[in-house]
Tab-separated table of N, CA, C and O in Angstrom:
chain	number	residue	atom	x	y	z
A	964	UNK	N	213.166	-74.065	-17.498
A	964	UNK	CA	213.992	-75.231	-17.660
A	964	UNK	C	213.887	-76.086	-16.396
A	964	UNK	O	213.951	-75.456	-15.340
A	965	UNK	N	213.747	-77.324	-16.326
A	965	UNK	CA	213.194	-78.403	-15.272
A	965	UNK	C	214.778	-78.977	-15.035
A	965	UNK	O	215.724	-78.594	-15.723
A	966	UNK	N	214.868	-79.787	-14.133
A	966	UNK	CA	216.235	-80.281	-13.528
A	966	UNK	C	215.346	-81.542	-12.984
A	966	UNK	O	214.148	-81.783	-12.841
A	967	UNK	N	216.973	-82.423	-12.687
A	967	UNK	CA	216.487	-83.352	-12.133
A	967	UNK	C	217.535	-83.615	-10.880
A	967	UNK	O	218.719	-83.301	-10.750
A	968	UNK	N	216.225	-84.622	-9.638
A	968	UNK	CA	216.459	-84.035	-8.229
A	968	UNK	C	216.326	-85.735	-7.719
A	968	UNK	O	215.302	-86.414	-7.799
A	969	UNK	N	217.595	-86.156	-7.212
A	969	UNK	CA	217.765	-87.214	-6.592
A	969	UNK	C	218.049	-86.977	-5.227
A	969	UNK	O	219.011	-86.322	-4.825
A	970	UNK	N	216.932	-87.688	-4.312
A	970	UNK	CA	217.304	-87.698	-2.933
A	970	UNK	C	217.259	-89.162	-2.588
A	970	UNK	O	216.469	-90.061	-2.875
A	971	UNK	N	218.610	-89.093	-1.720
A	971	UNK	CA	218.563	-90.103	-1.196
A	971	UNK	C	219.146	-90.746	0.051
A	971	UNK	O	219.819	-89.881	0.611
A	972	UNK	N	219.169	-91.497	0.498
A	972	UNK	CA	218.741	-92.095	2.224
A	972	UNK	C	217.912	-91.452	2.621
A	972	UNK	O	218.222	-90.475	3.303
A	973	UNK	N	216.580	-91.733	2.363
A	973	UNK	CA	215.545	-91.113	2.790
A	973	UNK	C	214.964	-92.209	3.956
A	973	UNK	O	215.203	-93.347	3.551
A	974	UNK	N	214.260	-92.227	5.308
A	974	UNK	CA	213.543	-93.097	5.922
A	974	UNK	C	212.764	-93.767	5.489
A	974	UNK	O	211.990	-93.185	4.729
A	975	UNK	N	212.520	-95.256	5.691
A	975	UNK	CA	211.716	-95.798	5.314
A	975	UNK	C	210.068	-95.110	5.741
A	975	UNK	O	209.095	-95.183	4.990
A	976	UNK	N	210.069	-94.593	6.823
A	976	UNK	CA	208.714	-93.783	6.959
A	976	UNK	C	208.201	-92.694	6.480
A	976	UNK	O	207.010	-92.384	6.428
A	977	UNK	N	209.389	-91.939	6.025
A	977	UNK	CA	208.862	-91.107	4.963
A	977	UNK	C	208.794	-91.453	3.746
A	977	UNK	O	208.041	-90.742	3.082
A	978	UNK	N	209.252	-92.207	3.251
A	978	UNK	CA	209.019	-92.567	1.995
A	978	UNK	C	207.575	-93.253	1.863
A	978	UNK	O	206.813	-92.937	0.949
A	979	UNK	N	207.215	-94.305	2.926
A	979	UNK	CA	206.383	-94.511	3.058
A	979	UNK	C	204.742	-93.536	2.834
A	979	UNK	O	203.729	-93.805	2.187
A	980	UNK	N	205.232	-91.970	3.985
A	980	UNK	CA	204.126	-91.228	4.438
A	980	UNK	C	204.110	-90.511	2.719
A	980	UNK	O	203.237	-89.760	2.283
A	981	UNK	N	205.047	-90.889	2.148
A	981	UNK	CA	204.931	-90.054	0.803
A	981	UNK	C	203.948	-90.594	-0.182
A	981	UNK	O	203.350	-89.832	-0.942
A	982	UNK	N	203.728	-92.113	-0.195
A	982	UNK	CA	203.458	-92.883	-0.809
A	982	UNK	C	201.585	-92.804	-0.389
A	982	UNK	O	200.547	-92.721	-1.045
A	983	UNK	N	201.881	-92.870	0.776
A	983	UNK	CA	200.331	-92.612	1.113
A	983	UNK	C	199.413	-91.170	1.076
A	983	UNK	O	198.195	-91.003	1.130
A	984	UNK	N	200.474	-90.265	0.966
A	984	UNK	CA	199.609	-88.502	0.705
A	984	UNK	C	199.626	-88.832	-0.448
A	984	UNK	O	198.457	-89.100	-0.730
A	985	UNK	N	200.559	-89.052	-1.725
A	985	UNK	CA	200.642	-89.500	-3.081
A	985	UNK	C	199.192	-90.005	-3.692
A	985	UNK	O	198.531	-89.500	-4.600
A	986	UNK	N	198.931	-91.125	-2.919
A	986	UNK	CA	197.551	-92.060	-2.824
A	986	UNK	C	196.054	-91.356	-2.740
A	986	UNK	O	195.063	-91.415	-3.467
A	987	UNK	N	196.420	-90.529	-1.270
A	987	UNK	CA	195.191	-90.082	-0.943
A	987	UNK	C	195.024	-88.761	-1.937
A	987	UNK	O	193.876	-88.374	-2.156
A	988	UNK	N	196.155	-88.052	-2.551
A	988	UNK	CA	195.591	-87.074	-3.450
A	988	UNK	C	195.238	-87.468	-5.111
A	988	UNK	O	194.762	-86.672	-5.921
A	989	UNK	N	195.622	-88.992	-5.406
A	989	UNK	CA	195.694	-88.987	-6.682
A	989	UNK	C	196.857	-88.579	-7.595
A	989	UNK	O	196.868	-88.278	-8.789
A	990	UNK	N	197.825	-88.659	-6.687
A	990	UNK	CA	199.179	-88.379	-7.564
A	990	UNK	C	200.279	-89.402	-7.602
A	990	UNK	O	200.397	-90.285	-6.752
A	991	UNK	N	200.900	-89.274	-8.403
A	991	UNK	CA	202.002	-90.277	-8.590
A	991	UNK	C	203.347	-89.727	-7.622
A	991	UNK	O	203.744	-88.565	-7.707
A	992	UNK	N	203.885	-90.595	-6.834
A	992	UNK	CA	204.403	-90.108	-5.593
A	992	UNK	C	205.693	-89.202	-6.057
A	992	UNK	O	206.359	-88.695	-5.154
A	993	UNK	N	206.077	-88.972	-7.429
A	993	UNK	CA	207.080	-87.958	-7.913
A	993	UNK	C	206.107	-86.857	-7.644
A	993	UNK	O	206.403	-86.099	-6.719
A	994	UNK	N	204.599	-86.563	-8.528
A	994	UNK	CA	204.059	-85.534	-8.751
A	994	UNK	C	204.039	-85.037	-6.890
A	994	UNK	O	204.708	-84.062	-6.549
A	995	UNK	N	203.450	-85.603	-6.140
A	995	UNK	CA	203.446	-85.536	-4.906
A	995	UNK	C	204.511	-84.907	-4.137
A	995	UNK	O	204.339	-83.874	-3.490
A	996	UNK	N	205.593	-85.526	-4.212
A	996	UNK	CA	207.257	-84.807	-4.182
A	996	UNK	C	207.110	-83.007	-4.221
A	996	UNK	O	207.108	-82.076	-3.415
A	997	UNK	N	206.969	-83.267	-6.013
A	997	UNK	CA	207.007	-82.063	-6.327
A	997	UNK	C	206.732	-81.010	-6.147
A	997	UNK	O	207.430	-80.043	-6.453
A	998	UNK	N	205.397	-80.970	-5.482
A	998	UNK	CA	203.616	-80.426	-5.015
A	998	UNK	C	204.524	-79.778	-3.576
A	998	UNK	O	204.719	-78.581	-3.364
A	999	UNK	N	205.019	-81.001	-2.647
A	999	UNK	CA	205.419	-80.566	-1.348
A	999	UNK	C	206.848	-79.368	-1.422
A	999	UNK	O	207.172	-78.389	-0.749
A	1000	UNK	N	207.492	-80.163	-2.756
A	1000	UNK	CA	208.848	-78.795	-2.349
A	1000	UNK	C	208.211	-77.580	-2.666
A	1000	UNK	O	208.583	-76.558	-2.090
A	1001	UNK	N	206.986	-77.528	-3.791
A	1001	UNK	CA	206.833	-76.112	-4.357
A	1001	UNK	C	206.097	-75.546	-2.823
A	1001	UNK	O	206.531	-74.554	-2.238
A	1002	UNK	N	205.042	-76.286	-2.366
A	1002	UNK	CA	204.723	-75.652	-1.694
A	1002	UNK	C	205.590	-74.847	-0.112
A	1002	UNK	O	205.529	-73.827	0.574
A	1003	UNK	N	206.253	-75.984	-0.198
A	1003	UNK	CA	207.194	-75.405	1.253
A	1003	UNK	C	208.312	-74.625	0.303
A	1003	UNK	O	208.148	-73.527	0.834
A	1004	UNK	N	209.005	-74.452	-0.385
A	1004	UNK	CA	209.964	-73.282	-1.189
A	1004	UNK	C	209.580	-72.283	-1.770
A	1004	UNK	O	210.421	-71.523	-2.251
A	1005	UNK	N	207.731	-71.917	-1.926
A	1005	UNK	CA	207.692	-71.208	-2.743
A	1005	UNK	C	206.517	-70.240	-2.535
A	1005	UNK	O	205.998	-69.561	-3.420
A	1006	UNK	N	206.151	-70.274	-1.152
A	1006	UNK	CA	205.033	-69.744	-1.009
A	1006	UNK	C	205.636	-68.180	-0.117
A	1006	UNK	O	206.538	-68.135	0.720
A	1007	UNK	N	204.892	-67.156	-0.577
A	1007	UNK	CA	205.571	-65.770	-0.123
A	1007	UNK	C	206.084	-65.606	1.441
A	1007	UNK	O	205.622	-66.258	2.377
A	1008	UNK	N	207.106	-64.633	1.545
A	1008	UNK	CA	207.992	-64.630	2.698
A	1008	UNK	C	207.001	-64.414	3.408
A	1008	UNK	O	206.081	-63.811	2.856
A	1009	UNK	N	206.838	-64.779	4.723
A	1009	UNK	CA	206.611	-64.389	6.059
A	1009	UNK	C	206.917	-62.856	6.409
A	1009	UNK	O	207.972	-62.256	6.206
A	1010	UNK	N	205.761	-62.377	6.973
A	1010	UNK	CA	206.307	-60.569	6.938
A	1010	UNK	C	206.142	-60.492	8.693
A	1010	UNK	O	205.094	-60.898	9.196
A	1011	UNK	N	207.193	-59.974	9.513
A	1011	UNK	CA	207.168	-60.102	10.599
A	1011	UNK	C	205.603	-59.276	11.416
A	1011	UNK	O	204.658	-58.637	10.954
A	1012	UNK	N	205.943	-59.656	12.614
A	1012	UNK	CA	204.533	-59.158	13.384
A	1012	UNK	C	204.496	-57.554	13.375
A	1012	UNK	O	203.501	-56.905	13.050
A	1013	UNK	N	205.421	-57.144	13.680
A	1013	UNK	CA	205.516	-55.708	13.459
A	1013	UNK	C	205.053	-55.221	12.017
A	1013	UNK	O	204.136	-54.410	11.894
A	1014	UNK	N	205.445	-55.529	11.395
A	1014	UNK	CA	205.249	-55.084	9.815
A	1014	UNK	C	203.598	-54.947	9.978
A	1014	UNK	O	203.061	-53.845	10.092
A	1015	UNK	N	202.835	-56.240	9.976
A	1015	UNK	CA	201.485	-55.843	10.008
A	1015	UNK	C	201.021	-55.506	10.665
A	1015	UNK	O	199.922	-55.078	10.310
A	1016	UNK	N	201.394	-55.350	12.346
A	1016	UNK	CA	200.390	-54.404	12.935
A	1016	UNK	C	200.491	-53.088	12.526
A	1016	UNK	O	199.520	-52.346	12.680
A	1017	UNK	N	201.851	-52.549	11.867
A	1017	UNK	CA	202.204	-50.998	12.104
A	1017	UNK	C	201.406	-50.654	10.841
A	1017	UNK	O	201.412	-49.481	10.466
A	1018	UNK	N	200.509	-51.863	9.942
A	1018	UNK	CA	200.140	-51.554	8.509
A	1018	UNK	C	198.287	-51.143	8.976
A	1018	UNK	O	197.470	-50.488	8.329
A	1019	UNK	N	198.132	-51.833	10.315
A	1019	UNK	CA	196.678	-51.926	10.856
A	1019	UNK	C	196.106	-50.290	10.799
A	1019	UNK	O	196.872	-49.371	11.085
A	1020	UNK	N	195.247	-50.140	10.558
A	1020	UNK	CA	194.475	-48.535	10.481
A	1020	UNK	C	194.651	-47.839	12.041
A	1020	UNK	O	195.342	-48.438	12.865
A	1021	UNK	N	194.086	-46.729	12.349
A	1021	UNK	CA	193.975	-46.439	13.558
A	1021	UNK	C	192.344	-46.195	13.891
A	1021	UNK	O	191.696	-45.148	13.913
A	1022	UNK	N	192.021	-47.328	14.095
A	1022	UNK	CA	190.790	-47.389	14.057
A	1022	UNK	C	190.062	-46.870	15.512
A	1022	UNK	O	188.923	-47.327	15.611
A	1023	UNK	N	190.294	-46.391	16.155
A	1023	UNK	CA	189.917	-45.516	17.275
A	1023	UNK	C	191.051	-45.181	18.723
A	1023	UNK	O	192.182	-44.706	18.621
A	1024	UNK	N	190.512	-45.496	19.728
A	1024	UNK	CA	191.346	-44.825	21.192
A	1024	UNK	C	191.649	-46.254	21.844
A	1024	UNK	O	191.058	-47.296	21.557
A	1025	UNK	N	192.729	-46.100	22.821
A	1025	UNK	CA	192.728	-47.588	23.748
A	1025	UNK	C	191.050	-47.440	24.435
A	1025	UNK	O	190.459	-48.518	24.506
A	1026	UNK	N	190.852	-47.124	24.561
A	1026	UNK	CA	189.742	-47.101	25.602
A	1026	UNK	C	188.733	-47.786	25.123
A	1026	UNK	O	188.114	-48.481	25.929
A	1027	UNK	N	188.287	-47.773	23.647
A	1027	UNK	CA	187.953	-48.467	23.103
A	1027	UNK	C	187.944	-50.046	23.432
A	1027	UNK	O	186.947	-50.739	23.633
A	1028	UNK	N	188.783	-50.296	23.435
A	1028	UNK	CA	189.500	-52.072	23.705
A	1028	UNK	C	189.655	-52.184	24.625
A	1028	UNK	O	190.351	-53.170	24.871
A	1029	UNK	N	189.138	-51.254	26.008
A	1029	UNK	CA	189.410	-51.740	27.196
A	1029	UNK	C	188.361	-52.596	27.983
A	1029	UNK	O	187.144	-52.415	27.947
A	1030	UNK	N	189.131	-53.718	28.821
A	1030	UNK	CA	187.587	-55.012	28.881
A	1030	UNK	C	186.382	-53.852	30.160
A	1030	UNK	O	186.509	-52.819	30.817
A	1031	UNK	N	185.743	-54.468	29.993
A	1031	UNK	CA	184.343	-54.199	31.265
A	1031	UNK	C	184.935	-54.971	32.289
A	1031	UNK	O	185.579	-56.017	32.377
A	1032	UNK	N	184.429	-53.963	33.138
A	1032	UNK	CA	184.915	-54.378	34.402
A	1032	UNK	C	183.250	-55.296	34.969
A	1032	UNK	O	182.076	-54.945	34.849
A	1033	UNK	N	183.593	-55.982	35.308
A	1033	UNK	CA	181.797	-57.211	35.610
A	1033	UNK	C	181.605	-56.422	37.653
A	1033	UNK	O	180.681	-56.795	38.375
């Protein structure tokens, strides 16, 4: 089910910068709108830094990764 989404006092420069990504992709500056909330509301959570290093293999020893000494 779709809703409808009034914003308003928006800057004249963003409305503007809307008008021109709108342009440069070929969209009608609603479709454009739309494109930007899905993408900034809807794209998967952020998983903190810890999470993925502790997911990283143990792929050998520190010593491994230690620099050369020149």
């Amino acid at each position: 089910m779709t809703k409808t989404l009034v914003v308003r006092n928006v800057d004249r420069e963003v409305v503007r910068a809307l008008r021109e990504a709108a342009a440069r992709h070929g969209h009608s500056v609603e479709d454009e709108h739309r494109d930007i909330l899905r993408q900034a509301l809807m794209r998967p959570p952020r998983r903190a830094l810890a999470e993925v290093l502790a997911e990283m293999p143990n792929v050998g020893v520190d010593e491994d990764f230690a620099r050369a000494r020149s």
